Amino acid sequence: MRKRLISTLLTLCLLLTLLPLTAQAAGSLERFAPVRAYDGRFADVPAGAWYYDNVAALYELGLTDGQSASRFGAQSSVTLAEAMSFTARVHSAYYLGDAAAGPAQYEAPGQAWYAPYVQYLKDSGVVDARFDALLTRPATRAQVAYLLARVLPVTEFDGRNADLVLTAHNSGRYIADVTSATPCAAEILDLYRWGIAAGSDSRGSFRPAGTISRSELAAMLTRLVDPELRVTPGWDMTALYSAKGATYSSFVPGEAVFYASHTRDDLKAVANNIRYAFRNNLTSIQVYLTGCTASAANVDAMMEHYMDASMLYPEQCYSNLRYSYNSSGRVTLTFRNPNGGDRNAALQRAIALHDQFWADGSLRLGMNQQEIARVYFDYLCAHCDYDYGYNDISRTAYGALCNGLAVCQGYTGAYNIFLKLEGIPCATYSGDNHIWTVATLDGVGYHLDVTWGDQSWGVDDTYFCMTPEESLRLHS
């Protein structure tokens, strides 16, 4: 009876050993611990080589013995069979705590050396039969990416480069050789997101159809099993988002016809002349009043139209409009901010903040326009106070951005600069002694009042993205 019980237990142990990996305990990166010390045995891995530490770590973890006792084959191209054998060892070490234990279950007389590794990966669900006819050929880098991206659970990767890779790849300037038509594109991009791959040049090219050397594979394998070795590409992303070079002129898109003379109430001519002035960065223009006498009342009425038109562009940093005229009807208009307020300083401050928000991830690819508008809305509410002294400089974006003090015209001017730096169409709406932003976000028109959104207790969301009807009711 005792002998039969022992026999039964041995049978059960054997059966448990041969169970599919999906039925075994969860794996752990903690199982990748050195099992021996690297003694510098590989003559083709010189100290100082970029891959020296990776090869040494691979040896110490028991994941390679090299091509021979003294040669790793650092520059040799990897075949698919070799790539699968490395992958199988990683999988086995992760789940079983022994790099050889998993494949060893599939050893049989007369089989190809790589057969146990391939069958182990198939039964583990890492691969299917897609590579069966290609095993003795050099592996492509795309094929290797497929294997490496599937060998460990995705929960072992923190996606440290996810935003960077998304922005870089979508720009078309980085990893440009990986497209939707590239075999194993999803797995390749996963390796970049996880810090396993960084590319082979300054643009992060992966060369998916190219071969991969054993030294390159060693680097990727050790990054898989040791999070401290994972990398973040050193790409300069500034050019992808920087607003440097933006000008006040660029905030007035398109061209405008200049009307050298027009009647007092020709609003089309007034609108065009304001656009013409700001589009061409002019501080003054000269027009002739026609159709009526050049009386104070008529000139004043025409100037009211010009003031209303200029208030659609508070981001231009002008707080008032001065004018003079003569009896012939010649009127000279000058856009001014009499209390200083460097327009260039205001713009450069806005550009610096814009670039900072993109660099630190406050703004990122994939955000819609309403989300982007919210970032700037909250920033101004947090960093600007209402100027109850009503200084003229506080009527400009300079006051809001550089002094941290503004009235409604200054708040709105600064906010419109931010939106226009993002390519978001915007203008203003004026009520009784008050002005706020109107903008098209994601194809929908909204009113946004940063001034009233900035309350002493925090941000009042009521004034962010109001419908026109809500805005007029709240401002009545």
Short mmCIF file of C-alpha atoms in Angstrom, two decimals:
data_model
loop_
_atom_site.label_atom_id
_atom_site.label_comp_id
_atom_site.label_asym_id
_atom_site.label_seq_id
_atom_site.Cartn_x
_atom_site.Cartn_y
_atom_site.Cartn_z
CA MET A 1 0.00 0.00 0.00
CA ARG A 2 2.81 2.40 0.93
CA LYS A 3 4.69 1.56 -2.26
CA ARG A 4 1.57 2.22 -4.36
CA LEU A 5 1.04 5.61 -2.60
CA ILE A 6 4.59 6.71 -3.32
CA SER A 7 4.18 5.69 -6.95
CA THR A 8 0.94 7.67 -7.17
CA LEU A 9 2.61 10.78 -5.69
CA LEU A 10 5.50 10.56 -8.13
CA THR A 11 3.04 10.34 -11.01
CA LEU A 12 1.19 13.41 -9.75
CA CYS A 13 4.43 15.37 -9.44
CA LEU A 14 5.37 14.44 -13.00
CA LEU A 15 1.95 15.51 -14.27
CA LEU A 16 2.17 18.83 -12.45
CA THR A 17 5.58 19.45 -13.99
CA LEU A 18 4.14 18.95 -17.44
CA LEU A 19 1.06 21.13 -16.96
CA PRO A 20 0.74 24.03 -19.42
CA LEU A 21 2.31 27.25 -18.16
CA THR A 22 -1.06 28.97 -17.93
CA ALA A 23 -1.84 26.69 -14.98
CA GLN A 24 1.35 27.54 -13.09
CA ALA A 25 1.96 30.24 -10.52
CA ALA A 26 2.38 33.86 -11.56
CA GLY A 27 5.86 34.94 -12.53
CA SER A 28 8.05 37.64 -11.04
CA LEU A 29 10.96 39.80 -12.11
CA GLU A 30 12.52 39.02 -8.74
CA ARG A 31 13.37 35.60 -10.14
CA PHE A 32 15.97 37.23 -12.39
CA ALA A 33 18.85 37.01 -9.94
CA PRO A 34 22.51 36.36 -10.79
CA VAL A 35 23.44 32.69 -10.68
CA ARG A 36 27.12 33.22 -11.46
CA ALA A 37 29.70 35.98 -11.92
CA TYR A 38 30.88 37.20 -15.29
CA ASP A 39 34.64 36.69 -15.59
CA GLY A 40 35.29 38.56 -18.82
CA ARG A 41 35.38 35.32 -20.80
CA PHE A 42 34.03 36.65 -24.09
CA ALA A 43 36.94 38.06 -26.08
CA ASP A 44 34.62 39.80 -28.55
CA VAL A 45 32.99 41.84 -25.76
CA PRO A 46 35.67 44.40 -24.88
CA ALA A 47 35.44 46.45 -21.71
CA GLY A 48 34.02 49.84 -22.62
CA ALA A 49 31.80 48.51 -25.42
CA TRP A 50 28.29 49.98 -25.20
CA TYR A 51 26.87 46.46 -24.79
CA TYR A 52 29.44 45.13 -22.29
CA ASP A 53 27.19 45.46 -19.22
CA ASN A 54 24.24 43.93 -21.05
CA VAL A 55 26.18 40.86 -22.15
CA ALA A 56 27.71 40.48 -18.69
CA ALA A 57 24.27 40.68 -17.08
CA LEU A 58 22.83 38.19 -19.56
CA TYR A 59 25.59 35.72 -18.68
CA GLU A 60 25.24 36.25 -14.93
CA LEU A 61 21.49 35.63 -15.10
CA GLY A 62 22.13 32.30 -16.81
CA LEU A 63 20.40 33.43 -20.00
CA THR A 64 23.39 32.80 -22.29
CA ASP A 65 26.58 30.77 -22.47
CA GLY A 66 27.78 32.48 -25.61
CA GLN A 67 28.53 30.91 -28.95
CA SER A 68 31.51 29.25 -27.26
CA ALA A 69 33.31 29.46 -23.95
CA SER A 70 35.28 32.50 -25.15
CA ARG A 71 33.04 34.11 -27.73
CA PHE A 72 29.61 35.72 -27.39
CA GLY A 73 29.21 36.56 -31.09
CA ALA A 74 28.42 40.21 -30.37
CA GLN A 75 28.22 41.27 -34.00
CA SER A 76 26.64 38.09 -35.35
CA SER A 77 23.12 38.32 -36.72
CA VAL A 78 20.53 36.43 -34.72
CA THR A 79 18.45 33.73 -36.39
CA LEU A 80 14.80 33.31 -35.51
CA ALA A 81 15.67 30.07 -33.75
CA GLU A 82 18.24 31.88 -31.58
CA ALA A 83 15.80 34.70 -30.85
CA MET A 84 13.20 32.17 -29.76
CA SER A 85 15.69 30.32 -27.57
CA PHE A 86 16.57 33.55 -25.75
CA THR A 87 12.89 34.39 -25.42
CA ALA A 88 12.11 30.93 -24.04
CA ARG A 89 14.85 31.24 -21.41
CA VAL A 90 13.45 34.58 -20.27
CA HIS A 91 9.94 33.15 -20.05
CA SER A 92 11.11 30.09 -18.15
CA ALA A 93 13.17 32.11 -15.68
CA TYR A 94 10.25 34.47 -15.06
CA TYR A 95 7.63 31.78 -14.43
CA LEU A 96 9.72 28.85 -13.16
CA GLY A 97 12.75 30.54 -11.64
CA ASP A 98 15.05 28.55 -13.94
CA ALA A 99 15.95 29.56 -17.49
CA ALA A 100 16.35 25.95 -18.64
CA ALA A 101 13.49 24.23 -16.82
CA GLY A 102 10.68 25.10 -19.20
CA PRO A 103 12.30 24.12 -22.51
CA ALA A 104 13.84 21.02 -20.91
CA GLN A 105 10.37 19.50 -20.64
CA TYR A 106 10.25 19.27 -24.44
CA GLU A 107 13.62 17.67 -25.16
CA ALA A 108 13.52 14.53 -27.28
CA PRO A 109 16.11 12.46 -29.18
CA GLY A 110 16.86 13.44 -32.75
CA GLN A 111 15.14 16.83 -32.71
CA ALA A 112 16.66 20.14 -33.84
CA TRP A 113 18.48 21.99 -31.05
CA TYR A 114 15.89 24.74 -31.07
CA ALA A 115 12.79 22.50 -31.08
CA PRO A 116 12.31 22.44 -27.27
CA TYR A 117 12.43 26.26 -27.11
CA VAL A 118 9.93 26.68 -29.95
CA GLN A 119 7.48 24.15 -28.56
CA TYR A 120 7.76 25.60 -25.07
CA LEU A 121 6.89 29.09 -26.40
CA LYS A 122 3.96 27.70 -28.39
CA ASP A 123 2.50 25.84 -25.43
CA SER A 124 3.02 28.92 -23.29
CA GLY A 125 0.97 31.03 -25.72
CA VAL A 126 3.85 33.34 -26.65
CA VAL A 127 3.90 32.37 -30.35
CA ASP A 128 1.89 30.41 -32.84
CA ALA A 129 3.05 28.64 -35.99
CA ARG A 130 3.75 31.81 -37.99
CA PHE A 131 7.54 31.45 -37.77
CA ASP A 132 7.81 27.67 -38.31
CA ALA A 133 9.21 27.88 -41.85
CA LEU A 134 11.63 30.71 -41.00
CA LEU A 135 13.49 29.44 -37.96
CA THR A 136 16.92 29.00 -39.55
CA ARG A 137 16.81 32.39 -41.28
CA PRO A 138 18.16 35.65 -39.83
CA ALA A 139 15.44 37.22 -37.69
CA THR A 140 14.13 40.61 -38.67
CA ARG A 141 14.02 43.25 -35.99
CA ALA A 142 10.23 43.31 -36.32
CA GLN A 143 10.04 39.57 -35.61
CA VAL A 144 12.24 39.98 -32.55
CA ALA A 145 10.00 42.83 -31.34
CA TYR A 146 7.02 40.51 -31.64
CA LEU A 147 8.68 37.93 -29.41
CA LEU A 148 9.98 40.35 -26.79
CA ALA A 149 6.74 42.28 -26.50
CA ARG A 150 4.83 39.07 -25.71
CA VAL A 151 7.18 37.17 -23.44
CA LEU A 152 6.31 38.96 -20.16
CA PRO A 153 2.98 40.32 -18.90
CA VAL A 154 2.34 43.96 -19.83
CA THR A 155 1.88 44.68 -16.13
CA GLU A 156 5.66 44.43 -15.75
CA PHE A 157 6.07 47.63 -17.80
CA ASP A 158 5.25 51.13 -16.60
CA GLY A 159 4.80 52.82 -19.99
CA ARG A 160 7.38 55.40 -18.98
CA ASN A 161 7.76 56.68 -22.53
CA ALA A 162 4.12 56.43 -23.61
CA ASP A 163 3.45 60.16 -24.06
CA LEU A 164 6.85 60.80 -25.61
CA VAL A 165 6.47 57.99 -28.13
CA LEU A 166 2.90 58.98 -28.99
CA THR A 167 3.89 62.59 -29.68
CA ALA A 168 7.12 61.70 -31.47
CA HIS A 169 5.67 58.98 -33.66
CA ASN A 170 2.55 60.92 -34.61
CA SER A 171 4.72 63.86 -35.65
CA GLY A 172 6.17 61.76 -38.45
CA ARG A 173 9.69 62.84 -37.47
CA TYR A 174 10.55 59.99 -35.13
CA ILE A 175 10.30 56.20 -35.58
CA ALA A 176 9.17 57.16 -39.08
CA ASP A 177 10.04 53.72 -40.48
CA VAL A 178 7.26 52.13 -38.40
CA THR A 179 3.86 52.69 -39.97
CA SER A 180 0.48 51.00 -39.84
CA ALA A 181 1.69 48.78 -42.69
CA THR A 182 4.81 47.63 -40.84
CA PRO A 183 4.72 44.00 -39.63
CA CYS A 184 4.50 43.85 -35.84
CA ALA A 185 4.11 47.65 -35.62
CA ALA A 186 2.15 47.49 -32.36
CA GLU A 187 4.81 45.34 -30.68
CA ILE A 188 7.62 47.58 -31.92
CA LEU A 189 5.98 50.69 -30.49
CA ASP A 190 5.34 48.87 -27.22
CA LEU A 191 9.09 48.32 -26.85
CA TYR A 192 9.65 52.07 -27.23
CA ARG A 193 6.89 52.89 -24.73
CA TRP A 194 8.32 50.49 -22.16
CA GLY A 195 11.94 51.63 -22.47
CA ILE A 196 13.16 48.45 -24.16
CA ALA A 197 14.01 50.07 -27.52
CA ALA A 198 15.32 53.56 -28.28
CA GLY A 199 16.08 53.29 -31.98
CA SER A 200 19.26 53.11 -33.98
CA ASP A 201 19.75 56.81 -34.80
CA SER A 202 18.83 60.31 -33.63
CA ARG A 203 15.34 59.92 -35.12
CA GLY A 204 14.68 56.66 -33.33
CA SER A 205 14.55 54.54 -36.49
CA PHE A 206 13.86 50.89 -35.71
CA ARG A 207 14.80 49.34 -39.08
CA PRO A 208 12.04 46.71 -38.78
CA ALA A 209 13.12 44.74 -41.86
CA GLY A 210 16.79 44.71 -40.86
CA THR A 211 18.64 42.03 -38.96
CA ILE A 212 19.56 42.29 -35.30
CA SER A 213 22.94 41.52 -33.73
CA ARG A 214 23.41 39.48 -30.58
CA SER A 215 24.72 42.57 -28.76
CA GLU A 216 21.57 44.53 -29.66
CA LEU A 217 19.40 41.64 -28.56
CA ALA A 218 21.35 41.38 -25.30
CA ALA A 219 20.55 45.02 -24.57
CA MET A 220 16.83 44.52 -25.16
CA LEU A 221 16.67 41.31 -23.15
CA THR A 222 18.34 42.80 -20.10
CA ARG A 223 16.04 45.85 -20.26
CA LEU A 224 13.10 43.45 -20.27
CA VAL A 225 14.14 41.77 -17.04
CA ASP A 226 15.70 44.73 -15.18
CA PRO A 227 13.62 47.93 -14.98
CA GLU A 228 16.71 49.90 -13.92
CA LEU A 229 18.26 49.29 -17.33
CA ARG A 230 15.27 50.60 -19.30
CA VAL A 231 15.87 53.73 -21.30
CA THR A 232 14.17 56.94 -22.38
CA PRO A 233 15.16 58.24 -25.82
CA GLY A 234 17.02 61.53 -25.70
CA TRP A 235 14.99 63.07 -28.49
CA ASP A 236 14.74 66.85 -28.66
CA MET A 237 11.00 67.30 -28.93
CA THR A 238 11.08 71.09 -28.70
CA ALA A 239 10.65 71.57 -32.43
CA LEU A 240 7.41 69.56 -32.34
CA TYR A 241 5.58 71.89 -30.00
CA SER A 242 7.55 75.08 -29.51
CA ALA A 243 5.76 78.34 -30.25
CA LYS A 244 9.04 80.23 -30.60
CA GLY A 245 8.87 82.58 -33.55
CA ALA A 246 5.18 83.37 -33.09
CA THR A 247 4.37 87.04 -33.70
CA TYR A 248 1.46 89.32 -33.01
CA SER A 249 0.94 89.50 -36.76
CA SER A 250 0.41 85.75 -36.87
CA PHE A 251 -2.57 86.10 -34.53
CA VAL A 252 -4.51 87.79 -37.34
CA PRO A 253 -4.76 85.12 -40.05
CA GLY A 254 -5.20 85.91 -43.71
CA GLU A 255 -4.93 89.21 -45.48
CA ALA A 256 -7.10 92.32 -45.27
CA VAL A 257 -7.89 95.05 -47.81
CA PHE A 258 -7.00 98.53 -46.62
CA TYR A 259 -9.67 101.17 -47.19
CA ALA A 260 -7.87 104.52 -47.45
CA SER A 261 -11.19 106.38 -47.30
CA HIS A 262 -14.64 105.36 -46.17
CA THR A 263 -17.85 106.68 -44.67
CA ARG A 264 -18.38 107.08 -40.96
CA ASP A 265 -20.41 103.90 -40.47
CA ASP A 266 -18.76 101.60 -43.00
CA LEU A 267 -18.16 98.71 -40.58
CA LYS A 268 -16.66 96.48 -43.27
CA ALA A 269 -13.97 99.07 -43.99
CA VAL A 270 -13.32 99.56 -40.28
CA ALA A 271 -12.96 95.81 -39.65
CA ASN A 272 -10.61 95.42 -42.61
CA ASN A 273 -8.45 98.38 -41.60
CA ILE A 274 -8.06 97.07 -38.04
CA ARG A 275 -7.10 93.64 -39.36
CA TYR A 276 -4.74 95.26 -41.86
CA ALA A 277 -3.02 97.25 -39.10
CA PHE A 278 -2.57 94.30 -36.76
CA ARG A 279 -1.72 91.87 -39.57
CA ASN A 280 1.10 94.19 -40.62
CA ASN A 281 2.15 95.11 -37.07
CA LEU A 282 1.35 98.81 -37.60
CA THR A 283 0.98 101.12 -34.63
CA SER A 284 -0.87 103.80 -36.63
CA ILE A 285 -2.91 104.18 -39.80
CA GLN A 286 -4.33 107.13 -41.69
CA VAL A 287 -7.75 107.24 -43.35
CA TYR A 288 -10.07 109.84 -44.86
CA LEU A 289 -13.61 110.33 -43.65
CA THR A 290 -16.01 110.67 -46.57
CA GLY A 291 -19.73 111.24 -46.95
CA CYS A 292 -19.98 113.80 -44.17
CA THR A 293 -18.15 116.75 -42.67
CA ALA A 294 -15.14 116.14 -40.50
CA SER A 295 -16.84 117.32 -37.34
CA ALA A 296 -15.94 116.18 -33.84
CA ALA A 297 -19.20 114.26 -33.59
CA ASN A 298 -18.66 112.40 -36.86
CA VAL A 299 -15.02 111.58 -36.16
CA ASP A 300 -15.88 110.45 -32.63
CA ALA A 301 -18.58 108.16 -34.00
CA MET A 302 -16.15 106.65 -36.52
CA MET A 303 -13.56 106.15 -33.76
CA GLU A 304 -16.11 104.28 -31.66
CA HIS A 305 -16.40 101.79 -34.51
CA TYR A 306 -12.61 101.47 -34.66
CA MET A 307 -12.41 100.95 -30.90
CA ASP A 308 -15.07 98.24 -31.03
CA ALA A 309 -13.25 96.50 -33.88
CA SER A 310 -9.88 96.67 -32.12
CA MET A 311 -11.38 95.13 -28.98
CA LEU A 312 -11.80 91.89 -30.93
CA TYR A 313 -7.99 91.62 -30.67
CA PRO A 314 -7.09 92.33 -27.03
CA GLU A 315 -4.07 90.04 -27.38
CA GLN A 316 -2.39 92.82 -29.38
CA CYS A 317 -1.54 94.50 -26.03
CA TYR A 318 -2.93 97.94 -26.85
CA SER A 319 -5.05 99.52 -24.14
CA ASN A 320 -6.37 102.56 -25.98
CA LEU A 321 -6.76 104.27 -29.31
CA ARG A 322 -5.69 107.88 -29.83
CA TYR A 323 -6.75 109.85 -32.89
CA SER A 324 -6.43 113.25 -34.49
CA TYR A 325 -8.04 114.79 -37.57
CA ASN A 326 -8.16 117.92 -39.70
CA SER A 327 -10.85 119.75 -41.63
CA SER A 328 -10.10 117.86 -44.84
CA GLY A 329 -11.27 114.63 -43.17
CA ARG A 330 -7.84 113.06 -42.74
CA VAL A 331 -7.87 111.00 -39.55
CA THR A 332 -4.79 109.48 -37.93
CA LEU A 333 -5.31 106.54 -35.54
CA THR A 334 -2.59 105.43 -33.12
CA PHE A 335 -2.71 102.24 -31.02
CA ARG A 336 -1.11 102.81 -27.63
CA ASN A 337 -0.44 101.61 -24.14
CA PRO A 338 0.62 104.82 -22.39
CA ASN A 339 1.81 103.20 -19.14
CA GLY A 340 4.43 100.93 -20.66
CA GLY A 341 3.94 97.21 -20.92
CA ASP A 342 6.42 95.69 -23.32
CA ARG A 343 4.42 93.83 -25.97
CA ASN A 344 7.38 91.64 -26.80
CA ALA A 345 7.88 90.70 -23.15
CA ALA A 346 4.24 89.65 -22.87
CA LEU A 347 4.44 87.50 -25.98
CA GLN A 348 7.71 85.88 -24.94
CA ARG A 349 6.26 85.08 -21.53
CA ALA A 350 3.24 83.45 -23.15
CA ILE A 351 5.47 81.45 -25.50
CA ALA A 352 7.65 80.29 -22.60
CA LEU A 353 4.60 79.11 -20.66
CA HIS A 354 3.17 77.38 -23.73
CA ASP A 355 6.41 75.48 -24.28
CA GLN A 356 6.69 74.65 -20.59
CA PHE A 357 3.21 73.12 -20.51
CA TRP A 358 4.03 70.91 -23.50
CA ALA A 359 7.41 69.93 -22.10
CA ASP A 360 6.12 68.95 -18.66
CA GLY A 361 3.09 67.06 -19.99
CA SER A 362 0.43 69.51 -18.80
CA LEU A 363 -0.44 69.66 -22.49
CA ARG A 364 0.01 66.56 -24.62
CA LEU A 365 -1.00 65.01 -27.87
CA GLY A 366 -4.45 63.50 -27.75
CA MET A 367 -6.00 66.30 -25.68
CA ASN A 368 -8.94 67.98 -27.36
CA GLN A 369 -9.19 71.75 -27.68
CA GLN A 370 -11.51 72.09 -24.71
CA GLU A 371 -8.99 70.27 -22.51
CA ILE A 372 -6.20 72.50 -23.79
CA ALA A 373 -8.29 75.63 -23.19
CA ARG A 374 -8.92 74.44 -19.64
CA VAL A 375 -5.20 74.26 -18.83
CA TYR A 376 -4.73 77.93 -19.73
CA PHE A 377 -7.98 78.98 -18.02
CA ASP A 378 -6.85 77.39 -14.76
CA TYR A 379 -3.35 78.83 -15.08
CA LEU A 380 -4.54 82.42 -15.39
CA CYS A 381 -7.01 81.98 -12.55
CA ALA A 382 -4.17 80.71 -10.36
CA HIS A 383 -1.49 83.22 -11.37
CA CYS A 384 -3.31 86.49 -11.96
CA ASP A 385 -5.28 88.74 -9.60
CA TYR A 386 -7.85 91.37 -10.41
CA ASP A 387 -6.42 94.90 -10.30
CA TYR A 388 -8.83 97.01 -8.31
CA GLY A 389 -6.52 99.97 -8.93
CA TYR A 390 -7.56 99.78 -12.59
CA ASN A 391 -4.10 100.71 -13.85
CA ASP A 392 -3.97 101.13 -17.59
CA ILE A 393 -1.23 98.51 -17.95
CA SER A 394 -3.62 95.99 -16.39
CA ARG A 395 -5.76 96.32 -19.49
CA THR A 396 -3.09 94.45 -21.45
CA ALA A 397 -1.85 90.89 -21.63
CA TYR A 398 1.43 92.23 -20.22
CA GLY A 399 -0.34 93.05 -16.97
CA ALA A 400 -1.76 89.54 -16.69
CA LEU A 401 1.32 87.62 -17.81
CA CYS A 402 4.20 89.71 -16.45
CA ASN A 403 2.71 91.60 -13.50
CA GLY A 404 0.12 89.07 -12.39
CA LEU A 405 -2.46 91.87 -12.24
CA ALA A 406 -5.20 92.56 -14.78
CA VAL A 407 -8.70 93.75 -15.44
CA CYS A 408 -10.99 92.01 -17.89
CA GLN A 409 -9.24 93.29 -21.02
CA GLY A 410 -5.88 92.06 -19.71
CA TYR A 411 -7.19 88.65 -18.63
CA THR A 412 -8.90 88.20 -22.00
CA GLY A 413 -5.89 89.42 -23.97
CA ALA A 414 -3.58 86.95 -22.23
CA TYR A 415 -6.05 84.10 -22.62
CA ASN A 416 -6.49 84.82 -26.32
CA ILE A 417 -2.73 84.79 -26.83
CA PHE A 418 -2.60 81.30 -25.32
CA LEU A 419 -5.46 80.03 -27.47
CA LYS A 420 -4.02 81.51 -30.63
CA LEU A 421 -0.63 79.94 -29.91
CA GLU A 422 -2.53 76.63 -29.99
CA GLY A 423 -4.19 77.52 -33.29
CA ILE A 424 -7.60 77.88 -31.64
CA PRO A 425 -9.82 80.52 -33.32
CA CYS A 426 -11.00 83.12 -30.82
CA ALA A 427 -12.16 86.71 -30.46
CA THR A 428 -14.13 88.60 -27.81
CA TYR A 429 -17.60 89.54 -26.68
CA SER A 430 -18.18 92.90 -24.99
CA GLY A 431 -20.92 93.63 -22.49
CA ASP A 432 -21.44 96.66 -20.28
CA ASN A 433 -17.90 97.59 -19.16
CA HIS A 434 -16.79 93.97 -19.50
CA ILE A 435 -15.10 91.78 -22.11
CA TRP A 436 -14.50 88.05 -22.37
CA THR A 437 -13.39 85.39 -24.86
CA VAL A 438 -15.42 83.67 -27.52
CA ALA A 439 -13.76 80.65 -29.11
CA THR A 440 -14.43 77.64 -31.29
CA LEU A 441 -13.33 74.50 -29.46
CA ASP A 442 -13.58 71.17 -31.24
CA GLY A 443 -15.99 72.74 -33.72
CA VAL A 444 -18.35 74.20 -31.10
CA GLY A 445 -18.68 77.89 -30.19
CA TYR A 446 -18.24 78.81 -26.52
CA HIS A 447 -17.91 81.85 -24.29
CA LEU A 448 -15.09 81.75 -21.72
CA ASP A 449 -14.70 84.42 -19.04
CA VAL A 450 -11.38 84.03 -17.22
CA THR A 451 -11.93 87.24 -15.24
CA TRP A 452 -15.10 86.04 -13.56
CA GLY A 453 -13.76 82.51 -13.40
CA ASP A 454 -10.96 83.79 -11.16
CA GLN A 455 -12.54 83.93 -7.71
CA SER A 456 -10.80 84.49 -4.38
CA TRP A 457 -11.77 80.96 -3.30
CA GLY A 458 -10.64 79.25 -6.51
CA VAL A 459 -11.81 78.66 -10.08
CA ASP A 460 -15.50 79.11 -10.84
CA ASP A 461 -16.22 76.51 -13.53
CA THR A 462 -19.48 78.27 -14.37
CA TYR A 463 -17.58 80.66 -16.63
CA PHE A 464 -15.63 78.03 -18.58
CA CYS A 465 -17.16 76.93 -21.87
CA MET A 466 -20.53 78.62 -21.53
CA THR A 467 -23.01 78.36 -24.37
CA PRO A 468 -23.84 81.78 -25.85
CA GLU A 469 -27.24 81.62 -24.15
CA GLU A 470 -25.72 80.77 -20.76
CA SER A 471 -23.15 83.52 -21.16
CA LEU A 472 -25.66 86.25 -21.94
CA ARG A 473 -27.85 85.16 -19.03
CA LEU A 474 -24.95 85.08 -16.56
CA HIS A 475 -23.58 88.42 -17.75
CA SER A 476 -26.92 90.21 -17.79
#
